[in-house]
CSV table of C-alpha atoms in Angstrom, one decimal:
chain,number,residue,atom,x,y,z
M,1,MET,CA,-19.6,-17.4,-4.2
M,2,GLN,CA,-22.3,-18.7,-6.9
M,3,ARG,CA,-21.2,-21.3,-9.6
M,4,SER,CA,-19.5,-19.2,-11.9
M,5,ALA,CA,-16.8,-19.8,-15.1
M,6,ARG,CA,-15.4,-16.4,-14.3
M,7,GLY,CA,-11.7,-17.2,-12.9
M,8,ALA,CA,-12.4,-20.8,-12.9
M,9,ALA,CA,-9.5,-22.4,-14.3
M,10,ALA,CA,-8.7,-26.6,-14.9
M,11,LEU,CA,-8.1,-28.5,-12.3
M,12,VAL,CA,-4.1,-28.7,-11.3
M,13,CYS,CA,-4.2,-32.2,-11.4
M,14,CYS,CA,-5.7,-36.1,-11.5
M,15,LEU,CA,-6.5,-37.3,-7.8
M,16,SER,CA,-5.8,-40.5,-8.4
M,17,MET,CA,-5.7,-42.4,-4.7
M,18,GLY,CA,-9.5,-45.0,-3.7
M,19,LEU,CA,-11.7,-44.2,-1.8
M,20,PHE,CA,-9.8,-43.6,1.9
M,21,SER,CA,-6.4,-43.1,2.6
M,22,ALA,CA,-4.1,-45.3,3.4
M,23,GLU,CA,-4.7,-44.1,7.6
M,24,VAL,CA,-8.3,-44.2,7.5
M,25,ARG,CA,-7.8,-47.9,5.7
M,26,ALA,CA,-5.3,-49.0,8.7
M,27,ALA,CA,-7.7,-46.7,11.3
M,28,GLU,CA,-10.4,-49.2,10.1
M,29,GLN,CA,-8.6,-52.6,11.2
M,30,ASN,CA,-7.8,-51.8,15.2
M,31,SER,CA,-10.6,-51.6,17.8
M,32,ALA,CA,-11.6,-48.1,18.0
M,33,GLU,CA,-9.8,-46.6,21.3
M,34,PRO,CA,-12.3,-44.6,23.5
M,35,LEU,CA,-12.8,-40.8,23.3
M,36,ARG,CA,-13.9,-38.6,25.3
M,37,VAL,CA,-16.0,-35.3,25.4
M,38,VAL,CA,-14.2,-32.5,25.1
M,39,ASP,CA,-13.7,-29.9,27.0
M,40,TRP,CA,-12.9,-26.8,25.9
M,41,ALA,CA,-12.5,-24.6,28.5
M,42,GLY,CA,-9.0,-26.6,28.7
M,43,TRP,CA,-8.1,-24.1,26.0
M,44,LYS,CA,-6.9,-21.6,28.8
M,45,ASP,CA,-3.8,-24.4,29.2
M,46,GLY,CA,-1.4,-24.3,27.5
M,47,SER,CA,-0.6,-28.1,27.3
M,48,TRP,CA,-4.0,-28.1,25.1
M,49,LEU,CA,-2.9,-25.4,22.5
M,50,GLU,CA,-0.2,-27.4,21.7
M,51,ALA,CA,-2.8,-30.8,21.6
M,52,LEU,CA,-4.6,-28.6,19.7
M,53,VAL,CA,-1.9,-28.3,16.4
M,54,GLN,CA,-0.7,-31.8,16.9
M,55,PRO,CA,-3.9,-33.6,16.7
M,56,ARG,CA,-3.4,-37.5,16.2
M,57,LEU,CA,-5.7,-40.1,14.7
M,58,VAL,CA,-7.8,-42.4,16.2
M,59,GLN,CA,-10.7,-44.9,15.1
M,60,ASP,CA,-14.5,-43.4,14.8
M,61,PRO,CA,-16.4,-46.1,13.4
M,62,THR,CA,-19.2,-43.2,13.8
M,63,ALA,CA,-17.1,-41.1,11.6
M,64,ILE,CA,-15.3,-43.3,8.8
M,65,ALA,CA,-19.0,-44.7,8.2
M,66,ALA,CA,-20.9,-41.2,7.8
M,67,LEU,CA,-17.5,-40.4,5.9
M,68,ARG,CA,-17.6,-43.4,3.5
M,69,GLN,CA,-21.1,-43.5,3.0
M,70,HIS,CA,-21.1,-39.6,1.3
M,71,LEU,CA,-18.1,-40.6,-0.2
M,72,LEU,CA,-19.9,-43.5,-2.2
M,73,ALA,CA,-23.1,-41.4,-2.8
M,74,LEU,CA,-20.9,-38.8,-4.3
M,75,GLU,CA,-19.3,-41.8,-6.5
M,76,ALA,CA,-22.9,-42.4,-7.5
M,77,MET,CA,-23.4,-39.0,-9.0
M,78,GLY,CA,-20.3,-39.7,-11.5
M,79,MET,CA,-17.6,-37.8,-8.8
M,80,PRO,CA,-15.0,-40.1,-7.9
M,81,ALA,CA,-13.4,-40.2,-4.1
M,82,SER,CA,-10.0,-39.9,-5.5
M,83,ALA,CA,-11.0,-36.2,-6.1
M,84,GLN,CA,-12.9,-34.9,-3.0
M,85,GLY,CA,-11.0,-34.0,0.5
M,86,ILE,CA,-12.8,-34.2,4.7
M,87,TRP,CA,-11.6,-33.6,7.1
M,88,VAL,CA,-13.6,-34.5,10.7
M,89,GLN,CA,-11.6,-33.5,14.2
M,90,SER,CA,-12.2,-33.4,17.9
M,91,GLY,CA,-10.2,-31.0,20.2
M,92,SER,CA,-6.8,-33.5,19.0
M,93,GLN,CA,-7.9,-36.2,17.3
M,94,ILE,CA,-8.4,-36.3,14.4
M,95,LEU,CA,-11.8,-38.8,14.3
M,96,SER,CA,-11.9,-39.6,10.0
M,97,GLU,CA,-10.2,-37.8,6.7
M,98,HIS,CA,-9.6,-38.7,3.5
M,99,LYS,CA,-6.7,-36.9,1.4
M,100,GLY,CA,-6.8,-34.5,4.0
M,101,LEU,CA,-3.4,-33.1,3.6
M,102,GLU,CA,-3.3,-32.4,0.1
M,103,PRO,CA,-4.9,-29.2,-1.6
M,104,ILE,CA,-7.4,-28.7,-3.2
M,105,PRO,CA,-10.0,-26.0,-5.1
M,106,ALA,CA,-12.0,-24.6,-1.7
M,107,ALA,CA,-14.0,-22.0,-3.8
M,108,SER,CA,-15.3,-19.8,-0.8
M,109,LEU,CA,-13.6,-21.3,2.0
M,110,THR,CA,-11.1,-19.0,0.8
M,111,LYS,CA,-12.8,-16.6,3.0
M,112,ILE,CA,-11.1,-18.9,6.5
M,113,PRO,CA,-8.1,-17.5,6.0
M,114,THR,CA,-8.5,-14.9,4.7
M,115,THR,CA,-10.3,-13.7,7.9
M,116,LEU,CA,-7.7,-15.1,10.0
M,117,ALA,CA,-5.2,-13.5,8.3
M,118,ALA,CA,-6.8,-9.5,9.1
M,119,LEU,CA,-7.4,-10.5,12.7
M,120,LYS,CA,-3.9,-11.3,13.4
M,121,THR,CA,-2.6,-8.2,11.3
M,122,TRP,CA,-4.8,-5.7,12.4
M,123,GLY,CA,-7.1,-7.1,15.8
M,124,THR,CA,-10.9,-7.5,16.1
M,125,SER,CA,-11.0,-3.2,16.1
M,126,HIS,CA,-9.4,-2.6,13.3
M,127,THR,CA,-11.3,0.0,11.2
M,128,PHE,CA,-10.9,1.3,7.7
M,129,ASN,CA,-10.7,5.1,7.9
M,130,THR,CA,-12.0,7.6,4.4
M,131,THR,CA,-11.0,11.3,5.4
M,132,VAL,CA,-12.9,14.0,4.0
M,133,GLY,CA,-11.6,18.0,3.3
M,134,VAL,CA,-11.7,21.0,1.2
M,135,THR,CA,-8.9,23.2,-0.8
M,136,GLY,CA,-10.4,26.6,0.3
M,137,PRO,CA,-12.7,28.1,2.8
M,138,ILE,CA,-15.9,27.5,3.4
M,139,ASP,CA,-17.9,30.4,2.8
M,140,ASN,CA,-21.9,31.1,3.9
M,141,GLY,CA,-22.3,27.0,3.7
M,142,VAL,CA,-20.3,26.6,0.2
M,143,VAL,CA,-16.9,25.4,-0.4
M,144,ARG,CA,-14.9,27.6,-2.4
M,145,GLY,CA,-12.7,24.8,-3.6
M,146,ASP,CA,-12.1,20.8,-3.9
M,147,LEU,CA,-14.3,18.2,-1.6
M,148,VAL,CA,-11.7,15.6,-1.4
M,149,ILE,CA,-12.0,12.1,0.0
M,150,GLN,CA,-9.1,10.3,1.0
M,151,GLY,CA,-10.4,6.6,1.2
M,152,GLY,CA,-9.0,4.0,3.9
M,153,GLY,CA,-10.0,0.7,1.9
M,154,ASP,CA,-12.8,0.9,3.5
M,155,PRO,CA,-15.1,-2.4,1.6
M,156,LEU,CA,-18.6,-2.2,3.4
M,157,PHE,CA,-19.2,1.8,2.2
M,158,VAL,CA,-22.9,1.4,1.1
M,159,TRP,CA,-25.5,4.1,0.6
M,160,GLU,CA,-26.6,4.2,4.2
M,161,GLU,CA,-22.9,4.8,4.8
M,162,ALA,CA,-23.0,7.9,2.5
M,163,ILE,CA,-25.6,9.5,3.9
M,164,ALA,CA,-24.7,9.6,6.8
M,165,LEU,CA,-20.8,11.7,6.2
M,166,GLY,CA,-23.7,14.0,3.6
M,167,ASN,CA,-25.1,15.1,7.0
M,168,ALA,CA,-22.0,15.3,9.0
M,169,LEU,CA,-21.2,17.2,6.2
M,170,GLU,CA,-24.0,19.6,6.3
M,171,GLN,CA,-23.6,19.6,10.3
M,172,ARG,CA,-20.3,21.2,9.5
M,173,GLY,CA,-21.6,23.2,7.5
M,174,ILE,CA,-21.3,22.5,4.1
M,175,ARG,CA,-24.6,22.8,1.8
M,176,ARG,CA,-22.7,23.5,-1.5
M,177,VAL,CA,-19.2,22.5,-3.2
M,178,GLU,CA,-18.0,25.1,-6.1
M,179,GLY,CA,-15.5,22.5,-7.2
M,180,ASN,CA,-15.1,19.3,-8.0
M,181,LEU,CA,-15.3,15.9,-5.7
M,182,VAL,CA,-11.5,14.6,-5.8
M,183,ILE,CA,-11.6,10.5,-5.3
M,184,ALA,CA,-7.9,9.8,-3.6
M,185,GLY,CA,-6.7,6.8,-1.8
M,186,ASN,CA,-7.7,3.0,-1.8
M,187,PHE,CA,-12.3,4.4,-1.7
M,188,ALA,CA,-15.3,2.2,-2.8
M,189,MET,CA,-18.5,2.6,-2.6
M,190,ASN,CA,-21.1,0.1,-3.2
M,191,PHE,CA,-18.6,-2.8,-3.7
M,192,LYS,CA,-17.4,-0.4,-6.6
M,193,GLY,CA,-13.6,-0.1,-6.4
M,194,ASP,CA,-13.2,1.8,-9.8
M,195,PRO,CA,-13.1,5.1,-8.5
M,196,GLN,CA,-15.2,7.3,-11.1
M,197,THR,CA,-17.7,5.1,-10.5
M,198,SER,CA,-17.1,4.7,-6.4
M,199,GLY,CA,-17.0,9.2,-6.6
M,200,ALA,CA,-20.3,8.8,-7.9
M,201,LEU,CA,-22.3,6.7,-6.5
M,202,LEU,CA,-20.8,9.1,-3.5
M,203,ARG,CA,-22.0,12.5,-5.4
M,204,GLN,CA,-26.0,10.7,-5.4
M,205,GLY,CA,-25.0,9.4,-1.8
M,206,ILE,CA,-24.6,12.7,0.1
M,207,ASN,CA,-27.4,14.2,-1.8
M,208,ALA,CA,-30.9,13.0,-1.6
M,209,ASP,CA,-32.6,14.9,-5.0
M,210,LEU,CA,-30.0,12.8,-6.8
M,211,TRP,CA,-31.3,9.4,-5.1
M,212,THR,CA,-32.2,6.2,-7.0
M,213,GLY,CA,-34.7,3.4,-5.7
M,214,GLU,CA,-32.1,2.0,-5.1
M,215,ALA,CA,-30.5,4.5,-1.9
M,216,GLN,CA,-34.0,5.6,-1.0
M,217,THR,CA,-34.7,2.2,-0.2
M,218,GLN,CA,-31.8,1.5,1.9
M,219,TYR,CA,-32.3,5.2,3.5
M,220,THR,CA,-36.1,3.8,4.9
M,221,GLN,CA,-33.5,0.8,6.5
M,222,LEU,CA,-32.4,4.1,8.6
M,223,PRO,CA,-33.3,5.1,12.3
M,224,PRO,CA,-36.9,7.0,11.6
M,225,GLY,CA,-36.2,10.5,11.2
M,226,THR,CA,-33.0,10.3,10.0
M,227,PRO,CA,-31.7,14.0,7.9
M,228,GLN,CA,-31.3,13.5,3.9
M,229,PRO,CA,-28.5,15.0,3.2
M,230,ARG,CA,-28.4,17.8,0.6
M,231,VAL,CA,-24.4,18.2,-0.7
M,232,ALA,CA,-24.5,19.8,-4.1
M,233,ILE,CA,-21.3,19.1,-6.6
M,234,ALA,CA,-21.6,22.4,-8.9
M,235,GLY,CA,-18.0,20.6,-10.4
M,236,GLU,CA,-17.6,16.4,-11.9
M,237,VAL,CA,-16.2,14.0,-10.5
M,238,VAL,CA,-12.3,13.5,-10.5
M,239,SER,CA,-10.0,10.5,-9.5
M,240,LEU,CA,-6.8,11.4,-8.5
M,241,ALA,CA,-3.3,8.7,-7.0
M,242,ARG,CA,-2.0,11.2,-4.4
M,243,PRO,CA,-5.1,14.2,-2.7
M,244,PRO,CA,-3.8,17.7,-3.7
M,245,ALA,CA,-2.8,19.8,-0.7
M,246,PHE,CA,-6.3,19.6,1.7
M,247,THR,CA,-8.1,20.8,4.7
M,248,PRO,CA,-9.6,18.0,6.8
M,249,VAL,CA,-13.3,18.4,7.5
M,250,LEU,CA,-14.4,14.3,9.2
M,251,GLN,CA,-12.9,11.6,9.6
M,252,ARG,CA,-16.0,8.8,7.7
M,253,ARG,CA,-15.1,5.6,10.2
M,254,SER,CA,-16.3,2.1,9.4
M,255,LEU,CA,-17.6,-0.6,11.1
M,256,SER,CA,-15.3,-2.9,13.4
M,257,LEU,CA,-12.9,-5.2,11.3
M,258,VAL,CA,-15.1,-8.0,13.2
M,259,GLN,CA,-18.2,-6.7,12.0
M,260,VAL,CA,-17.3,-6.0,8.3
M,261,LEU,CA,-15.6,-9.9,8.2
M,262,LYS,CA,-19.0,-11.1,9.5
M,263,ALA,CA,-20.5,-9.5,6.7
M,264,MET,CA,-17.9,-11.1,4.3
M,265,ASN,CA,-19.0,-14.5,4.9
M,266,ILE,CA,-22.5,-14.0,5.6
M,267,PHE,CA,-22.5,-13.5,1.8
M,268,SER,CA,-19.3,-14.2,0.6
M,269,ASN,CA,-18.6,-11.0,-0.2
M,270,ASN,CA,-16.0,-11.3,-2.5
M,271,PHE,CA,-14.7,-7.8,-3.3
M,272,ILE,CA,-14.8,-7.2,0.3
M,273,ALA,CA,-12.9,-10.7,0.5
M,274,ASP,CA,-10.4,-9.2,-1.9
M,275,SER,CA,-10.5,-5.5,-0.9
M,276,VAL,CA,-9.8,-7.6,2.6
M,277,ALA,CA,-6.8,-9.2,1.2
M,278,GLN,CA,-5.0,-6.7,-1.2
M,279,GLN,CA,-4.6,-4.6,1.5
M,280,LEU,CA,-3.2,-7.7,3.4
M,281,GLY,CA,-0.9,-7.5,1.0
M,282,GLY,CA,-2.5,-10.1,-1.6
M,283,GLY,CA,-2.8,-14.0,-1.5
M,284,SER,CA,0.3,-15.2,-1.4
M,285,ALA,CA,1.0,-12.7,2.1
M,286,VAL,CA,-2.6,-13.6,3.3
M,287,ALA,CA,-2.1,-17.8,2.8
M,288,ARG,CA,1.1,-17.3,4.6
M,289,THR,CA,-0.3,-15.0,7.3
M,290,ALA,CA,-2.5,-17.7,8.2
M,291,ALA,CA,-0.1,-20.6,8.0
M,292,ALA,CA,1.6,-19.2,10.1
M,293,ALA,CA,-1.4,-18.5,12.8
M,294,ALA,CA,-2.3,-21.4,12.3
M,295,ASN,CA,0.7,-23.8,12.2
M,296,ILE,CA,0.5,-26.3,10.1
M,297,PRO,CA,2.7,-26.5,6.0
M,298,ALA,CA,2.7,-23.4,3.6
M,299,GLU,CA,2.3,-25.6,0.9
M,300,GLU,CA,-1.5,-26.2,2.2
M,301,VAL,CA,-2.2,-23.2,2.1
M,302,ARG,CA,-1.6,-21.7,-2.0
M,303,LEU,CA,-4.2,-18.8,-3.0
M,304,ILE,CA,-3.7,-16.5,-5.4
M,305,ASN,CA,-7.2,-13.8,-3.9
M,306,GLY,CA,-8.9,-13.2,-1.1
M,307,SER,CA,-12.4,-14.2,-2.2
M,308,GLY,CA,-11.7,-18.1,-3.8
M,309,LEU,CA,-12.9,-17.6,-6.8
M,310,GLY,CA,-11.0,-19.3,-9.4
M,311,GLU,CA,-9.4,-23.2,-9.0
M,312,GLU,CA,-6.0,-21.9,-7.5
M,313,ASN,CA,-7.3,-21.2,-4.5
M,314,GLN,CA,-6.3,-24.7,-2.8
M,315,ILE,CA,-6.9,-25.3,0.8
M,316,SER,CA,-6.3,-28.7,2.4
M,317,PRO,CA,-9.0,-30.1,4.5
M,318,ARG,CA,-5.8,-29.9,7.6
M,319,ALA,CA,-5.5,-26.5,6.7
M,320,VAL,CA,-9.0,-25.7,6.7
M,321,VAL,CA,-9.9,-26.9,10.0
M,322,ALA,CA,-6.6,-25.7,11.7
M,323,MET,CA,-7.4,-22.2,10.5
M,324,LEU,CA,-11.0,-22.4,12.2
M,325,THR,CA,-9.2,-23.4,15.3
M,326,ALA,CA,-7.4,-20.5,15.4
M,327,THR,CA,-9.4,-18.1,14.7
M,328,GLN,CA,-11.6,-19.4,17.4
M,329,ARG,CA,-8.3,-19.6,19.6
M,330,SER,CA,-7.8,-15.5,18.7
M,331,LEU,CA,-11.5,-14.6,19.1
M,332,GLN,CA,-10.9,-16.8,22.8
M,333,ALA,CA,-9.4,-14.6,24.2
M,334,GLU,CA,-12.0,-11.3,23.5
M,335,GLY,CA,-14.6,-13.0,24.4
M,336,LEU,CA,-15.6,-14.0,21.1
M,337,SER,CA,-15.9,-16.4,19.2
M,338,VAL,CA,-16.3,-18.1,15.4
M,339,SER,CA,-19.7,-17.3,15.5
M,340,ASP,CA,-18.6,-13.9,15.3
M,341,LEU,CA,-17.6,-14.0,12.3
M,342,PHE,CA,-19.7,-16.9,10.3
M,343,PRO,CA,-23.0,-17.5,9.4
M,344,VAL,CA,-25.2,-19.1,11.9
M,345,VAL,CA,-27.0,-22.3,10.8
M,346,GLY,CA,-31.3,-20.7,12.7
M,347,ARG,CA,-29.2,-17.5,13.2
M,348,GLU,CA,-28.3,-15.7,9.7
M,349,ARG,CA,-29.6,-17.1,6.4
M,350,GLY,CA,-26.9,-15.7,3.5
M,351,THR,CA,-25.7,-18.5,2.0
M,352,LEU,CA,-27.2,-21.0,4.0
M,353,GLY,CA,-30.3,-20.9,2.4
M,354,ASP,CA,-32.4,-24.5,3.6
M,355,ARG,CA,-29.6,-26.7,4.5
M,356,ARG,CA,-29.9,-29.4,7.1
M,357,ILE,CA,-27.4,-28.8,9.4
M,358,THR,CA,-28.1,-28.6,13.5
M,359,ALA,CA,-29.1,-25.0,14.9
M,360,GLY,CA,-26.4,-23.2,16.3
M,361,THR,CA,-23.5,-24.6,13.6
M,362,PRO,CA,-21.0,-21.8,12.6
M,363,VAL,CA,-20.1,-22.5,8.8
M,364,LYS,CA,-19.0,-21.0,5.8
M,365,THR,CA,-20.2,-22.0,2.5
M,366,GLY,CA,-17.9,-22.5,-0.7
M,367,THR,CA,-18.8,-22.9,-4.4
M,368,LEU,CA,-17.3,-22.9,-7.8
M,369,ASP,CA,-18.5,-24.5,-11.1
M,370,ARG,CA,-16.7,-28.0,-9.9
M,371,VAL,CA,-17.1,-27.1,-6.1
M,372,SER,CA,-18.7,-27.2,-3.0
M,373,SER,CA,-17.0,-26.8,0.2
M,374,LEU,CA,-18.3,-26.4,3.6
M,375,ALA,CA,-16.1,-26.0,6.5
M,376,GLY,CA,-17.9,-25.5,10.6
M,377,ALA,CA,-17.7,-26.1,14.2
M,378,LEU,CA,-20.9,-29.0,14.8
M,379,PRO,CA,-21.8,-29.0,18.3
M,380,THR,CA,-22.3,-32.8,19.6
M,381,ARG,CA,-23.1,-34.4,23.1
M,382,ASP,CA,-21.0,-37.1,23.4
M,383,ARG,CA,-18.1,-35.7,20.9
M,384,GLY,CA,-18.4,-32.1,22.0
M,385,ILE,CA,-17.7,-29.4,19.4
M,386,VAL,CA,-16.4,-31.1,16.0
M,387,TRP,CA,-14.1,-29.4,13.5
M,388,PHE,CA,-15.0,-30.7,10.1
M,389,ALA,CA,-13.7,-29.2,6.7
M,390,ILE,CA,-15.8,-31.0,3.4
M,391,ILE,CA,-13.9,-30.1,-0.1
M,392,ASP,CA,-16.6,-31.8,-3.0
M,393,ILE,CA,-15.1,-31.8,-6.1
M,394,GLY,CA,-17.6,-32.6,-10.1
M,395,THR,CA,-19.9,-31.4,-11.7
M,396,ALA,CA,-23.0,-33.2,-10.6
M,397,ASP,CA,-25.7,-31.1,-9.3
M,398,LEU,CA,-25.2,-28.7,-7.1
M,399,GLY,CA,-27.9,-29.2,-4.7
M,400,SER,CA,-27.5,-32.9,-4.6
M,401,VAL,CA,-24.2,-32.3,-3.7
M,402,ARG,CA,-24.9,-30.5,-0.9
M,403,ALA,CA,-27.7,-32.4,0.3
M,404,GLU,CA,-24.8,-35.4,0.7
M,405,GLN,CA,-22.5,-33.1,2.9
M,406,ASP,CA,-25.8,-32.3,5.0
M,407,ARG,CA,-26.2,-35.7,4.8
M,408,LEU,CA,-22.9,-36.7,6.3
M,409,LEU,CA,-23.1,-33.9,9.9
M,410,GLN,CA,-26.7,-35.5,10.6
M,411,ALA,CA,-25.2,-38.8,10.5
M,412,LEU,CA,-22.6,-37.9,13.1
M,413,VAL,CA,-25.2,-36.3,14.9
M,414,SER,CA,-27.8,-38.9,15.5
M,415,GLN,CA,-25.3,-41.2,16.4
M,416,TRP,CA,-23.3,-38.4,19.1
M,417,GLY,CA,-26.3,-36.7,19.8
M,418,GLU,CA,-27.0,-32.8,19.5
M,419,ALA,CA,-25.8,-30.6,22.5
M,420,THR,CA,-28.3,-29.0,23.9
M,421,PRO,CA,-27.6,-26.1,24.7
M,422,VAL,CA,-25.6,-25.2,22.8
M,423,PRO,CA,-21.5,-25.3,23.8
M,424,ALA,CA,-20.7,-21.5,25.0
M,425,GLU,CA,-17.5,-21.4,23.1
M,426,ILE,CA,-19.5,-21.3,19.5
M,427,GLN,CA,-22.4,-19.1,20.7
M,428,PRO,CA,-21.9,-15.1,19.2
M,429,SER,CA,-21.1,-12.6,21.6
M,430,ASP,CA,-24.4,-10.5,23.2
M,431,ARG,CA,-21.8,-8.1,22.9
M,432,LEU,CA,-21.5,-7.4,19.5
M,433,PRO,CA,-24.4,-5.3,17.5
M,434,ILE,CA,-25.9,-6.7,14.5
M,435,TYR,CA,-23.6,-5.1,11.7
M,436,GLN,CA,-26.8,-4.3,9.7
M,437,GLN,CA,-28.2,-2.2,12.3
M,438,GLN,CA,-24.9,-0.1,12.7
M,439,LEU,CA,-24.5,1.1,9.1
M,440,GLY,CA,-24.9,5.0,8.5
M,441,ASP,CA,-24.6,5.4,12.3
M,442,PRO,CA,-24.1,8.7,12.8
M,443,ALA,CA,-21.7,8.2,15.9
M,444,ARG,CA,-18.6,6.6,13.1
M,445,ASN,CA,-18.2,10.6,11.9
M,446,VAL,CA,-15.4,12.3,13.5
M,447,PRO,CA,-14.4,16.2,13.6
M,448,LEU,CA,-10.9,17.2,12.6
């Protein structure tokens, strides 16, 4: 999410605590207790799950020093430590934290509770289905009536999907529609939710004679030999709250929920996130579902939408980590991991750009005018998988803030070592096809 004044609001309150929380200061006064390498295979045991959601503070000098250096660096850039939030955890041990229980603007880390709530509500294999029908008979390739699109909330219906739908209509013997293109239900295309706009785009997508340069470019990404549909609509694009009586002819199923969420998180796509959240009942409903799934106080997750646009979306660093680990637990039973839902350093570029973070680390970034955030699962040799959330608030140069976040993680890895290979628990599954390669797949057209 790019820095923008859009949706931004003044920070609700002035945070006034010192450089470290009382818990961390107390931790520094005592000798560090030994830490053990985390055995994530233990997640199969119920007692380990209970420990995960009830973490305890330990005194880790490496983590505390890295946290201190990060806050000092931000102070030097004019970003007071009292406004920042950090949480670093390995298994059931909190290695360091700063204002970790206070909800603060989290930017696109908001997509983490959106992801968790979607998984808990629908399951990984859920699809958003678009139904297509006609209001009259099909006579020699011509629909003597309207073509009706009953939207099912697919937030990733793009050019490739429209082309596949057009080809499916031609296979059903439809080449021309005498009447209108009627858009009903929850239908969006190319991240445009207005039914008139999305309908006009669909009209272009199913007729190659109307393709724009963008549509032609996306067509070249489809397998060689993919037909170019030419389904012509004689009438207009009409949007209705309820569809007229129609005869269904086919259904276009979306990509699986896992693939949709992966696309959302790689590019931090606000439209997808808000569309998913709205279908879940809105930001407040997402917050309640995600907080309950992560076993954290509801007051630590305050959301007005699913994307993170607006500083009113506030999450505590502890809650961010708890929701990430809850997502991991939810996926593990299906042989998946957070790396199947979030961008992985060295694998997907997306919002990661040239970030200097250990390869194999699944992360989520967030950016608003005064917010730069980062969360994920850092693989280390000595501390296992280290879950972290860094939420930095202030107006310093974005590139400089991001560099300091990377340095914090680099400091941890320099002391704890890099895990080689990356633990299997957070490696992407080889069972899921890359979603870009599945856009426009004709196999998701279901005749009715």
